[in-house]
Amino acid sequence: MKRRTWILASAAALGGVVTGGLSVGLLLRHDHFESEARRRTQEPGEILLGGWVKLSPEGAVTVYVPHSEMGQGAATALAMMVADEMDADWARVRAEQAPADPAFANGFFVQAFLLNGKEVPEFAQSAVSLGFGEVARLGNLQITGGSGSVRLTGQHGFRSVGAAVRAMLVQAAAEEWAVPAKELRARDGVVSHEASGRQSEYGRLAAAAAKLPVPENPRLKTKAEFRLVGKSIPRFDIPDKVVGRTRYGIDAQLPGMLVATVKASPIHGGTLSSVDAAPALAIPGVRKVVKMKNSVAVVADGYWPAHQGLQALQPSFMSGFGAATDSMGIRQSMESKLSAGGRTVHSRGDVGAVKDGPEISATYHVPFLHHATMEPINVTARWADGRLEVWGSEQDALGARANLQKISGLPLSQVTFTPMSLGGGFGRRSAPKKDHLEQAVEIAKAVSPRPVKLIWSREEDFAQGTYRPAVATRIAARLDKDGLPASWTQAFTDTPGLINEGYPLVYDIPNQHLVAVDFLSHVRVGAWRSVAHSQHGFFTETFVDELASHAGKDPFEYRRAMLETRPRHRAVLEAAAMHGSWGKPLPTGWGRGIALVESFGSIVAEVIEASLDTDGMPRVHRVVAAVDCGLLVNPNTGRQQVEGAVIMGLSAALAEAITIKDGAVVQRGFPDYPVLKMRDIPQIEVHFVESEARPGGLGEVGLPPAAPALANALRAATGKAVTSLPLRDHYSAPARQG
Amino acid sequence: MTIPITLNGQAVAVDADPATPLLWIIRENAGLTGTKFGCGIASCGACTVHVNGAPVRSCVHPVGAAANARITTIEGLARSAGLPEGELHPLQQAWIAGQVPQCGYCQSGMLMAASALLATTPEPTDAQIDEAMTNICRCGTYPRVRSAIKSVAKTTKREAT
């Protein structure tokens, strides 16, 4: 056994096949990466243990987190998981974002495991498509997404890292004192030996521990043994955020830095044909106009002159095939595609054999949605002396660096990326989205050797988004003699290249046939908080209410009857109904709706009370969410994530829509893309339903049930069923046209 | 053109086009990055600062219009309330106690709007909070912002009685 090793949770644990304790495998790593990891983190006297935890001689513990902080509190939760298994002194633990270096690639383990000729263990074969698929996608590089920080990195990596480090420290003490390791106790950063009264702090043992092999199967704590996990420990990042000290990408400041702003072809896929630079150059403070393939940038001494310069330009763009497209055309072309058939993604029983009973069908639509992160897109770059240095707020720091290397054509060693905090992500700042990186590199070349910060205006941020796709679906079902669905047939449009985990039904329906129909328009799309669950939750859960209505059943009891074989789901549904006062009287004109969606390993049900306001618009009064996320690491942070996701889900359901006219996005800011504000916020309660399951995600899971629970509540209040979003289109008068 | 302003208690002579929004003077000239750019059209509130104690969306407020004014940013909020260096404003303390921020980008603006509200309305009703707090938060921290404001209003009330 080589001494210096990295830890890798085994294939089985990654795939979720083994539900008991984790078995931890070992992956020998290249010395190059290990020395690089040490070089990037260790100051004299400091010791990096287990690959991700650094100890100082004074006992300070630094956990290197391979995720970006964008509001989800993952750094604190992951440090808690390491520190708990390690029995570290929490007062001396802190978290730091890992450097954007392959030595800290989160998915490096998975990749290496898969690619270095290792076989997938036989017992895990069945998990390959499901488990490895998920891990390879989410674990790739340093991505922050898929609600995966705690449930994947934490559960499958960092707990084992903490346990291994603890075991190494204990072993180091045992060897020094020549006593058996099992006689030693580790607690709050100190190893002690009761019989001899000897004790030693972790910091003093670290150097000796680093010379020991990383144990292959460190014992993980049971739930009862946790001292940090399960507690509402305050987040590390909040004190800086209340005094304006947190540095986001947009706060990068470098000597001699210029500021640029840009306008790209409003019709995605278009190119810049011509622009007269003179009007911009006439503005004091403007330094340069940079013409690029599909955009033009103005570089100036500050944002204001750059903005004015850009306003003064009248670029003309070659628009390509997208120019004739509008939202209605996209909608019609999706609908016609639905009838043409596609890939079968799930089949159970034989839907064709179910011929009795009335067929109920509906066609649903959802619009494009924008992330509208509060921090507009920005990135800072310096191109000098054959090197490219970049600072920014990205969801995948290492992925961004890899993109920058490709864009620049430089060797990776000559490209650095310094990750900064994100003013919101929601999918917008993940690695595949690199227009702004391409622009920044080109602008930096043009003003080399001076550094330049590229800031998109809010208008540009809206016009050049990577939207949640507009999606259509057609669902048909036949009910059995009890009114429950005997068959469920569904076709939905699907975006090639975008993961869709949204369609499996949580209900036990004997005959199912689901078909995905690939659909792309010229409008750029991408992952948006909860990805495909954001639309499928709405489709499935409003259609279930449609079925319940035909069956003459209560929507809660109807769902409950379809969950006989799913006790976790049933418990969550019941908890939401109980806390949400299901069946209790409501004021006149109010309605109550319920919805249940499983996503990212967690199960969430929401009960919503709503009515129409005096102006005829929907008003949400109360939201009760019940959440089974398995092991809950930090209840307060978890509650915070669910509250936020509920609000974003309601916001999208009520009023958000990106529409297309003459090929371009119509909306250019918050005035025509209204998001919820303080006055719109209902009472929100979050109840966690305890279960023994491994951790599920929390960053996104509160979102998908919000839209259907609200639509169902309004249906209960008004008797009117809607089949498209946003809801305001159905209630405002006159009806809006997309 | 030189424009005199008082920024977080310090007299500053700003050399800039008077039409330049105050936001960019604060962020780029003074290097105080706690005040955020969110929209540039006063629709989101991320850039909220105090001008002579009143909440102002600095992205549309020309620096020329702030001549001779007292400007307070998030970095100077506690001191503007008469607190010694290193101490937090009661709202900042409440923000930590209530674990309010998520991504945090809008929170400087939220805190500046909330502190201006409490300065004139020490015990705001929900309707007054709705009216004053029109800042946008995409993470959905609104319920916690409201609770934190109310917790400070309550403390003030207790201290006064």
XYZ file of C-alpha atoms in Angstrom, chain A residues 32-596:
565
model
C 2.242 15.240 -9.322
C -1.263 16.064 -8.125
C -0.452 15.433 -4.532
C 2.572 17.702 -4.478
C 0.541 20.286 -6.355
C -2.237 20.117 -3.755
C 0.301 20.604 -0.977
C 2.067 23.388 -2.839
C -1.212 25.242 -3.317
C -2.323 25.032 0.321
C 0.476 24.407 2.795
C 2.365 27.184 4.541
C 5.466 26.190 6.540
C 4.444 23.919 9.404
C 0.999 23.186 7.977
C -0.016 19.684 6.992
C -2.590 18.625 4.407
C -4.225 15.374 5.488
C -6.549 13.092 3.578
C -6.277 15.380 0.595
C -8.792 17.988 1.745
C -8.069 18.962 5.364
C -5.217 21.159 6.504
C -3.955 21.347 10.088
C -1.755 24.077 11.464
C 0.657 23.403 14.338
C -1.654 25.516 16.511
C -4.609 23.257 15.705
C -6.475 25.376 13.135
C -8.391 23.137 10.731
C -9.073 24.264 7.160
C -11.440 22.239 5.025
C -10.981 22.753 1.273
C -14.384 22.706 -0.372
C -14.545 21.919 -4.087
C -17.801 23.830 -4.511
C -18.678 27.453 -5.108
C -20.541 29.433 -2.473
C -23.583 30.926 -4.139
C -25.870 31.194 -1.170
C -26.562 27.570 -0.398
C -24.321 27.294 2.663
C -22.525 24.210 1.383
C -19.115 25.236 2.714
C -20.399 25.260 6.289
C -22.325 22.000 5.887
C -19.367 20.186 4.324
C -16.976 21.457 6.994
C -19.458 20.215 9.617
C -19.449 16.745 8.069
C -15.644 16.572 8.004
C -15.230 18.077 11.459
C -17.823 15.802 13.031
C -16.216 12.617 11.730
C -12.832 14.057 12.653
C -13.916 15.069 16.154
C -12.315 18.434 15.527
C -12.772 21.475 17.745
C -15.451 23.387 15.775
C -14.276 26.739 17.090
C -11.042 26.201 15.171
C -12.560 24.916 11.918
C -12.984 27.032 8.843
C -13.748 26.344 5.210
C -12.030 27.630 2.113
C -12.921 27.159 -1.506
C -10.436 24.727 -3.032
C -8.116 26.191 -5.652
C -9.236 25.825 -9.274
C -6.635 23.167 -9.833
C -6.918 19.586 -11.091
C -5.397 18.504 -7.762
C -8.700 19.524 -6.190
C -10.995 18.264 -8.923
C -14.014 16.807 -7.268
C -14.754 14.485 -10.124
C -11.110 13.607 -10.666
C -11.689 10.640 -8.441
C -14.619 9.424 -10.426
C -12.907 10.026 -13.707
C -9.745 8.337 -12.646
C -11.712 5.479 -11.169
C -13.532 4.966 -14.408
C -10.688 5.623 -16.775
C -7.671 4.092 -15.102
C -8.681 0.639 -16.149
C -10.502 -0.260 -12.974
C -13.465 -2.533 -13.317
C -16.806 -1.651 -11.893
C -17.382 -4.152 -9.091
C -19.834 -6.829 -10.098
C -22.272 -6.058 -7.327
C -22.509 -2.471 -8.550
C -23.062 -3.253 -12.226
C -26.738 -2.510 -12.059
C -25.990 0.904 -10.643
C -23.728 1.902 -13.482
C -26.251 3.664 -15.649
C -27.997 5.319 -12.746
C -25.260 5.873 -10.211
C -22.199 6.486 -12.303
C -24.209 8.534 -14.703
C -25.251 10.819 -11.935
C -21.835 11.003 -10.336
C -19.991 11.496 -13.586
C -22.287 14.374 -14.456
C -22.412 16.080 -11.106
C -18.951 15.166 -9.959
C -17.322 16.422 -13.104
C -14.593 18.831 -12.138
C -15.724 21.217 -9.411
C -19.294 21.696 -10.442
C -21.777 23.075 -7.978
C -25.146 21.845 -9.091
C -27.685 19.072 -8.903
C -28.071 19.858 -5.208
C -25.027 17.656 -4.873
C -22.648 19.307 -2.403
C -23.850 17.584 0.740
C -25.499 14.503 -0.721
C -22.617 13.574 -3.008
C -19.406 15.339 -1.982
C -20.316 15.342 1.684
C -21.872 11.972 2.198
C -19.666 10.042 -0.178
C -16.400 11.879 0.237
C -16.003 14.328 3.048
C -17.378 12.194 5.857
C -14.894 9.494 4.913
C -12.110 12.069 4.682
C -12.912 13.274 8.209
C -13.059 9.757 9.592
C -9.796 8.803 7.905
C -8.009 11.886 9.229
C -9.238 11.122 12.733
C -7.979 7.551 12.474
C -4.577 8.744 11.272
C -4.239 11.239 14.118
C -5.197 8.591 16.664
C -2.735 6.131 15.142
C 0.027 8.745 15.247
C -0.600 9.256 18.968
C -0.722 5.506 19.567
C 2.687 5.051 17.926
C 4.217 7.965 19.783
C 2.965 6.753 23.155
C 3.389 3.042 22.320
C -0.154 2.211 23.379
C -2.917 0.438 21.402
C -5.004 2.856 19.296
C -8.202 1.421 20.708
C -7.318 2.751 24.168
C -7.283 6.303 22.830
C -10.089 8.770 22.684
C -10.410 11.696 20.276
C -12.627 14.627 21.088
C -12.628 18.358 20.246
C -9.279 18.288 18.504
C -7.437 16.380 21.245
C -6.318 12.739 21.428
C -6.109 11.457 24.987
C -5.098 8.273 26.791
C -7.005 7.903 30.011
C -4.765 5.270 31.621
C -1.593 7.330 31.316
C -3.220 10.755 31.410
C -1.402 11.705 28.225
C -2.994 13.950 25.675
C -2.050 15.760 22.514
C -3.666 18.288 20.231
C -4.329 17.368 16.605
C -2.024 20.094 15.316
C 0.943 18.513 17.090
C 0.160 15.048 15.711
C -0.434 16.104 12.115
C 3.129 15.717 10.838
C 3.385 12.145 12.121
C -0.133 11.352 10.884
C 0.778 12.485 7.377
C 3.386 9.712 7.195
C 0.773 7.027 7.872
C -1.316 5.248 5.235
C -4.816 6.556 4.752
C -7.030 3.858 6.265
C -9.116 1.970 3.787
C -12.267 1.593 5.811
C -12.498 4.283 8.464
C -15.577 3.741 10.597
C -18.198 6.409 10.039
C -20.276 7.669 12.929
C -23.809 6.563 13.490
C -26.483 9.230 13.650
C -26.484 9.062 17.453
C -22.767 9.803 17.592
C -22.950 13.076 15.642
C -21.993 16.169 17.593
C -22.209 18.752 14.791
C -24.269 17.169 12.025
C -27.946 17.835 12.683
C -27.327 21.133 14.484
C -28.220 24.584 13.192
C -24.662 25.868 13.248
C -24.331 29.442 11.925
C -22.946 29.765 8.429
C -19.326 30.850 7.989
C -20.101 33.303 5.210
C -22.785 35.434 6.839
C -20.769 37.851 9.042
C -18.903 39.150 5.969
C -22.123 39.448 3.995
C -23.755 41.858 6.448
C -20.860 44.319 6.334
C -20.260 44.307 2.582
C -16.913 42.548 2.930
C -17.631 39.474 0.761
C -15.854 39.691 -2.581
C -17.975 38.683 -5.544
C -16.661 38.442 -9.079
C -17.846 41.968 -9.804
C -15.699 43.255 -6.907
C -12.380 42.252 -8.463
C -10.002 45.213 -8.313
C -6.577 45.247 -9.947
C -4.060 48.027 -10.499
C -4.594 49.720 -13.838
C -7.842 47.854 -14.434
C -10.181 48.962 -17.228
C -13.905 48.240 -17.429
C -15.746 46.895 -20.458
C -19.357 46.310 -21.344
C -20.735 44.466 -24.319
C -23.667 44.012 -26.638
C -24.125 40.732 -28.485
C -26.527 39.880 -31.280
C -29.992 40.107 -29.725
C -30.979 37.136 -31.864
C -28.975 34.209 -30.544
C -26.713 32.741 -33.181
C -26.403 36.026 -35.050
C -23.085 37.687 -35.908
C -21.798 41.259 -35.867
C -21.795 42.650 -39.387
C -20.677 46.230 -38.815
C -20.341 48.992 -36.274
C -18.932 52.518 -36.426
C -16.712 52.927 -33.369
C -16.442 56.715 -33.579
C -19.451 57.751 -31.442
C -18.153 55.695 -28.521
C -14.578 56.880 -28.878
C -15.811 60.467 -28.696
C -16.946 59.930 -25.108
C -14.392 60.955 -22.462
C -12.967 57.929 -20.688
C -13.612 55.480 -23.521
C -10.390 53.724 -24.526
C -11.282 51.205 -27.163
C -14.055 49.551 -29.141
C -13.510 45.820 -29.595
C -15.356 44.113 -32.422
C -15.938 40.414 -31.912
C -17.636 37.658 -33.890
C -21.128 38.179 -32.495
C -20.702 41.204 -30.243
C -19.116 44.578 -29.749
C -17.479 45.784 -26.527
C -16.562 49.231 -25.301
C -13.572 49.497 -22.972
C -13.244 52.539 -20.737
C -11.768 53.850 -17.500
C -14.939 52.910 -15.643
C -18.335 51.299 -16.104
C -20.189 54.567 -16.672
C -18.199 55.773 -19.701
C -18.164 52.211 -21.071
C -21.942 52.050 -20.736
C -22.403 55.450 -22.351
C -20.035 54.446 -25.136
C -21.983 51.296 -25.856
C -25.256 53.230 -25.860
C -23.796 55.527 -28.500
C -23.078 52.654 -30.891
C -25.466 51.344 -33.497
C -24.114 47.894 -34.305
C -25.816 45.867 -36.983
C -26.040 42.122 -36.678
C -26.595 39.345 -39.182
C -29.430 37.492 -37.608
C -29.546 34.115 -39.349
C -32.514 31.794 -39.288
C -33.875 32.792 -35.893
C -35.235 36.190 -36.976
C -38.643 34.939 -38.029
C -39.318 33.128 -34.759
C -41.631 34.156 -31.948
C -42.946 32.462 -28.814
C -46.183 31.360 -30.432
C -44.279 29.815 -33.336
C -42.047 27.902 -30.920
C -45.114 26.725 -29.033
C -46.845 25.530 -32.182
C -43.783 23.758 -33.450
C -43.403 21.982 -30.078
C -47.021 20.863 -30.190
C -46.735 19.467 -33.682
C -43.564 17.606 -32.700
C -45.331 15.998 -29.750
C -47.566 14.114 -32.178
C -44.613 12.863 -34.207
C -43.294 10.472 -31.533
C -39.855 10.230 -29.957
C -37.635 8.250 -27.603
C -39.350 6.003 -25.068
C -37.830 6.983 -21.729
C -39.984 4.891 -19.437
C -42.348 2.025 -20.020
C -44.190 -0.178 -17.582
C -47.031 -2.616 -18.202
C -48.951 -2.068 -21.407
C -50.827 1.183 -21.796
C -52.361 -0.091 -25.050
C -54.116 -2.888 -23.202
C -56.029 -0.444 -21.012
C -59.131 0.335 -23.042
C -61.833 0.688 -20.429
C -62.834 3.829 -18.681
C -62.869 7.391 -19.892
C -59.660 8.817 -21.349
C -58.671 12.125 -19.835
C -56.045 14.197 -21.599
C -54.464 17.612 -21.438
C -51.704 19.570 -23.130
C -49.451 21.754 -20.970
C -46.955 24.504 -21.716
C -44.334 26.334 -19.721
C -42.327 29.353 -20.935
C -38.620 30.123 -21.069
C -37.394 31.387 -17.688
C -34.430 33.602 -16.830
C -32.178 33.086 -13.811
C -31.866 36.820 -13.156
C -29.089 36.338 -10.621
C -28.700 39.545 -8.638
C -25.055 39.785 -9.695
C -25.045 40.495 -13.432
C -22.666 38.415 -15.536
C -19.104 39.655 -15.173
C -15.522 38.421 -15.317
C -12.099 40.016 -14.982
C -9.122 39.025 -17.129
C -5.489 39.962 -17.681
C -3.587 38.776 -20.738
C 0.119 39.494 -20.321
C 3.498 37.804 -20.802
C 1.964 34.688 -22.353
C -0.281 34.153 -19.350
C -4.014 34.507 -18.837
C -5.236 35.351 -15.352
C -8.954 35.410 -14.680
C -11.098 36.250 -11.652
C -14.782 35.472 -11.548
C -17.859 34.017 -9.949
C -18.552 30.672 -11.583
C -20.342 27.549 -10.377
C -17.488 25.382 -11.583
C -14.145 27.051 -10.980
C -12.083 24.296 -12.541
C -14.509 23.946 -15.446
C -14.160 27.674 -16.056
C -10.381 27.339 -16.041
C -10.571 24.463 -18.531
C -12.821 26.575 -20.753
C -10.396 29.495 -20.526
C -7.561 27.234 -21.537
C -9.491 26.092 -24.604
C -10.514 29.622 -25.510
C -7.007 31.031 -25.094
C -5.092 28.160 -26.646
C -2.508 28.512 -23.866
C -1.215 25.555 -21.859
C -3.236 24.986 -18.679
C -0.191 25.919 -16.588
C -0.360 29.433 -18.064
C -4.036 29.915 -17.226
C -5.209 30.734 -13.711
C -8.711 31.185 -12.437
C -9.398 32.710 -9.036
C -12.889 31.847 -7.801
C -14.872 34.606 -6.099
C -18.243 34.442 -4.347
C -21.335 34.231 -6.536
C -24.185 36.692 -6.326
C -26.574 33.884 -7.190
C -26.112 30.963 -9.563
C -29.256 28.859 -10.067
C -27.549 27.172 -13.021
C -26.588 30.339 -14.878
C -22.916 30.214 -13.872
C -22.183 26.567 -14.604
C -19.320 25.579 -16.846
C -20.978 25.095 -20.245
C -21.925 28.778 -20.339
C -18.892 30.577 -21.569
C -19.881 33.469 -23.842
C -18.680 35.964 -21.265
C -15.396 34.100 -20.856
C -14.787 34.202 -24.615
C -15.567 37.905 -24.657
C -13.322 38.639 -21.674
C -10.346 36.821 -23.196
C -10.708 38.662 -26.486
C -11.084 42.043 -24.789
C -8.130 41.333 -22.484
C -5.989 40.528 -25.530
C -7.052 43.819 -27.114
C -5.993 45.874 -24.086
C -3.034 43.707 -23.005
C -1.196 44.004 -20.661
C -3.856 45.926 -18.705
C -6.443 43.938 -16.791
C -10.080 44.468 -17.744
C -13.324 43.776 -15.944
C -16.209 42.896 -18.239
C -19.636 43.717 -16.778
C -22.845 42.950 -18.650
C -25.629 45.468 -18.199
C -28.813 44.031 -16.698
C -30.362 44.405 -20.157
C -27.603 42.282 -21.687
C -27.937 39.781 -18.838
C -31.598 39.329 -19.782
C -31.058 39.315 -23.542
C -28.234 36.774 -23.474
C -29.456 34.276 -20.904
C -29.362 30.511 -20.934
C -33.030 30.070 -20.171
C -35.016 27.236 -18.691
C -36.406 25.813 -21.915
C -39.985 26.392 -22.955
C -41.520 22.916 -22.800
C -44.754 21.289 -23.926
C -46.296 17.991 -22.932
C -49.390 15.964 -23.707
C -50.639 13.538 -21.080
C -53.494 11.044 -21.343
C -54.776 8.648 -18.700
C -57.559 6.124 -18.204
C -59.074 5.616 -14.796
C -59.911 2.257 -13.266
C -63.183 1.456 -11.482
C -61.908 3.152 -8.320
C -61.106 6.296 -10.266
C -57.328 5.743 -10.027
C -55.183 5.914 -13.151
C -54.789 2.514 -14.828
C -52.666 3.994 -17.584
C -50.534 7.113 -18.049
C -49.288 8.063 -21.508
C -47.126 11.144 -21.889
C -45.019 12.839 -24.539
C -42.898 15.867 -23.679
C -40.393 18.030 -25.479
C -36.877 17.523 -24.234
C -33.669 19.473 -24.736
C -30.781 17.442 -26.157
C -27.751 17.782 -23.914
C -29.719 18.904 -20.876
C -30.223 16.296 -18.181
C -33.845 15.355 -17.628
C -34.507 13.609 -14.337
C -37.971 15.059 -14.053
C -40.338 12.535 -15.555
C -40.362 9.394 -13.430
C -43.734 9.319 -11.663
C -43.685 8.853 -7.910
C -47.087 7.155 -8.080
C -47.697 3.473 -8.430
C -49.490 3.432 -11.785
C -49.485 -0.051 -13.377
C -49.255 0.970 -17.039
C -47.018 3.850 -18.107
C -45.499 4.976 -21.374
C -43.403 8.149 -21.475
C -41.819 9.536 -24.598
C -39.280 12.350 -24.931
C -39.282 14.363 -28.137
C -36.070 16.267 -28.835
C -36.704 19.938 -29.425
C -34.360 22.869 -29.933
C -34.968 26.368 -31.162
C -32.328 29.034 -31.779
C -32.924 30.385 -28.253
C -30.078 29.438 -25.907
C -31.196 27.261 -23.006
C -29.593 25.708 -19.958
C -30.131 24.384 -16.461
C -32.338 26.540 -14.218
C -32.862 25.789 -10.525
C -34.223 22.201 -10.256
C -33.699 21.737 -14.016
C -36.400 19.538 -15.623
C -38.238 19.075 -12.326
C -39.293 22.704 -12.655
C -41.603 21.799 -15.546
C -42.362 18.143 -14.852
C -43.508 18.874 -11.329
C -46.072 21.275 -12.782
C -47.179 18.892 -15.534
C -47.550 15.805 -13.391
C -49.053 17.365 -10.331
C -51.644 19.549 -12.043
C -52.697 16.579 -14.182
C -53.107 14.460 -11.054
C -55.557 17.080 -9.780
C -57.319 16.882 -13.136
C -57.677 13.122 -12.659
C -58.818 13.502 -9.055
C -61.435 15.959 -10.238
C -62.745 13.461 -12.835
C -62.767 10.739 -10.202
C -64.582 13.021 -7.804
C -61.875 12.463 -5.181
C -60.085 14.717 -2.732
C -56.653 15.579 -4.229
C -54.807 14.606 -1.036
C -56.639 11.290 -0.573
C -56.258 10.564 -4.285
C -52.470 10.923 -4.117
C -52.328 8.983 -0.890
C -54.123 6.056 -2.516
C -51.430 5.892 -5.208
C -48.601 5.759 -2.631
C -49.407 2.509 -0.848
C -46.031 1.080 -1.829
C -44.052 4.264 -1.141
C -44.032 4.854 2.630
C -41.533 7.761 2.571
C -43.572 9.641 -0.029
C -46.776 8.917 1.800
C -45.363 10.181 5.095
C -44.250 13.431 3.467
C -47.630 13.929 1.802
C -49.407 13.308 5.090
C -47.105 15.673 6.971
C -47.789 18.466 4.487
C -51.535 17.854 4.708
C -51.485 17.809 8.500
C -49.351 20.926 8.966
C -51.141 22.587 6.056
C -54.555 22.139 7.715
C -55.844 20.050 4.800
C -59.614 19.800 4.896
C -60.047 22.626 7.413
C -62.331 25.551 6.507
C -60.934 28.528 4.586
C -62.179 32.073 4.041
C -64.588 32.472 1.120
C -62.807 32.619 -2.209
C -59.688 30.865 -0.968
C -58.518 27.474 -2.165
C -56.003 24.934 -0.983
C -53.758 22.907 -3.287
C -51.268 20.127 -2.738
C -48.355 18.742 -4.768
C -45.649 16.144 -4.224
